Amino acid sequence: MSFTGKYELQSQENFEPFMKALGLPDDQIQKGKDIKSISEIVQDGKKFKITVTTGTKVLHNEFTIGEESEIEMLTGEKVKAIVQMEGNNKLVANLKGLKSITELNGDIITNTMTMGDLTYKRISKRI
């Protein structure tokens, strides 16, 4: 199953409390919560390029499954992480105390991030 495609954010849960816990300023959180977000994923075997555009903010990450990569977090901080694939439709990474699981089911991508007892979920649909 290939992750390649463009996905538009359909819904998100716990955005504000999660972003506050990450340390984002309130004005950025307020601006970010209602802005359309588009994720573009290009998968070439074990190599991934992911670009998330939210308003004027662009987050760009490249990684290879099973190899250490530098990943830019939502805060702009860059951390080293290894992304693993579970089955053929799930990407799992641990980023500095934050666990990220991205699961593809048909045309729907669900990204769940957990930090301590807080969980943030984003659901995007292929466009």
PDB file of C-alpha atoms in Angstrom, residues 6-64:
ATOM      1  CA  LYS A   6      -2.300  14.726  -1.246  1.00  0.00           C
ATOM      2  CA  TYR A   7      -4.507  14.752   1.818  1.00  0.00           C
ATOM      3  CA  GLU A   8      -6.709  17.515   3.207  1.00  0.00           C
ATOM      4  CA  LEU A   9      -7.332  17.804   6.953  1.00  0.00           C
ATOM      5  CA  GLN A  10     -10.969  16.838   7.707  1.00  0.00           C
ATOM      6  CA  SER A  11     -11.029  16.948  11.504  1.00  0.00           C
ATOM      7  CA  GLN A  12      -8.801  17.154  14.557  1.00  0.00           C
ATOM      8  CA  GLU A  13      -9.295  16.359  18.239  1.00  0.00           C
ATOM      9  CA  ASN A  14      -7.549  18.013  21.223  1.00  0.00           C
ATOM     10  CA  PHE A  15      -5.631  20.500  19.029  1.00  0.00           C
ATOM     11  CA  GLU A  16      -5.519  23.372  21.556  1.00  0.00           C
ATOM     12  CA  PRO A  17      -4.499  21.459  24.735  1.00  0.00           C
ATOM     13  CA  PHE A  18      -1.887  19.453  22.790  1.00  0.00           C
ATOM     14  CA  MET A  19      -0.297  22.524  21.159  1.00  0.00           C
ATOM     15  CA  LYS A  20      -0.248  24.303  24.548  1.00  0.00           C
ATOM     16  CA  ALA A  21       1.564  21.287  26.040  1.00  0.00           C
ATOM     17  CA  LEU A  22       4.096  21.482  23.185  1.00  0.00           C
ATOM     18  CA  GLY A  23       4.735  25.090  24.152  1.00  0.00           C
ATOM     19  CA  LEU A  24       3.251  26.911  21.154  1.00  0.00           C
ATOM     20  CA  PRO A  25       2.105  30.491  21.905  1.00  0.00           C
ATOM     21  CA  ASP A  26      -1.655  31.106  22.176  1.00  0.00           C
ATOM     22  CA  ASP A  27      -1.782  33.392  19.116  1.00  0.00           C
ATOM     23  CA  GLN A  28      -0.227  30.662  16.924  1.00  0.00           C
ATOM     24  CA  ILE A  29      -2.652  28.078  18.348  1.00  0.00           C
ATOM     25  CA  GLN A  30      -5.666  30.325  17.622  1.00  0.00           C
ATOM     26  CA  LYS A  31      -4.440  31.007  14.059  1.00  0.00           C
ATOM     27  CA  GLY A  32      -3.647  27.355  13.418  1.00  0.00           C
ATOM     28  CA  LYS A  33      -6.825  25.700  14.622  1.00  0.00           C
ATOM     29  CA  ASP A  34      -9.118  26.777  11.779  1.00  0.00           C
ATOM     30  CA  ILE A  35      -6.659  26.948   8.875  1.00  0.00           C
ATOM     31  CA  LYS A  36      -6.926  24.424   6.065  1.00  0.00           C
ATOM     32  CA  SER A  37      -4.030  21.958   6.178  1.00  0.00           C
ATOM     33  CA  ILE A  38      -2.784  19.940   3.199  1.00  0.00           C
ATOM     34  CA  SER A  39      -0.332  17.053   3.544  1.00  0.00           C
ATOM     35  CA  GLU A  40       1.551  15.803   0.521  1.00  0.00           C
ATOM     36  CA  ILE A  41       3.306  12.447   0.805  1.00  0.00           C
ATOM     37  CA  VAL A  42       5.698  10.962  -1.721  1.00  0.00           C
ATOM     38  CA  GLN A  43       6.731   7.375  -1.005  1.00  0.00           C
ATOM     39  CA  ASP A  44       9.517   5.706  -2.961  1.00  0.00           C
ATOM     40  CA  GLY A  45      10.039   2.266  -1.446  1.00  0.00           C
ATOM     41  CA  LYS A  46      11.339   2.954   2.088  1.00  0.00           C
ATOM     42  CA  LYS A  47      11.971   6.653   1.406  1.00  0.00           C
ATOM     43  CA  PHE A  48       9.364   9.242   2.339  1.00  0.00           C
ATOM     44  CA  LYS A  49       9.003  12.956   1.666  1.00  0.00           C
ATOM     45  CA  ILE A  50       6.223  14.627   3.628  1.00  0.00           C
ATOM     46  CA  THR A  51       5.198  18.259   3.213  1.00  0.00           C
ATOM     47  CA  VAL A  52       2.476  19.690   5.448  1.00  0.00           C
ATOM     48  CA  THR A  53       1.205  23.143   4.470  1.00  0.00           C
ATOM     49  CA  THR A  54      -0.966  24.961   7.012  1.00  0.00           C
ATOM     50  CA  GLY A  55      -1.648  28.522   5.908  1.00  0.00           C
ATOM     51  CA  THR A  56       1.797  30.078   5.382  1.00  0.00           C
ATOM     52  CA  LYS A  57       3.621  27.505   7.537  1.00  0.00           C
ATOM     53  CA  VAL A  58       5.289  24.648   5.645  1.00  0.00           C
ATOM     54  CA  LEU A  59       6.717  21.643   7.474  1.00  0.00           C
ATOM     55  CA  HIS A  60       8.950  19.443   5.311  1.00  0.00           C
ATOM     56  CA  ASN A  61      10.416  16.120   6.427  1.00  0.00           C
ATOM     57  CA  GLU A  62      12.288  13.364   4.614  1.00  0.00           C
ATOM     58  CA  PHE A  63      13.147   9.998   6.103  1.00  0.00           C
ATOM     59  CA  THR A  64      13.945   6.395   5.264  1.00  0.00           C
TER      60      THR A  64
END
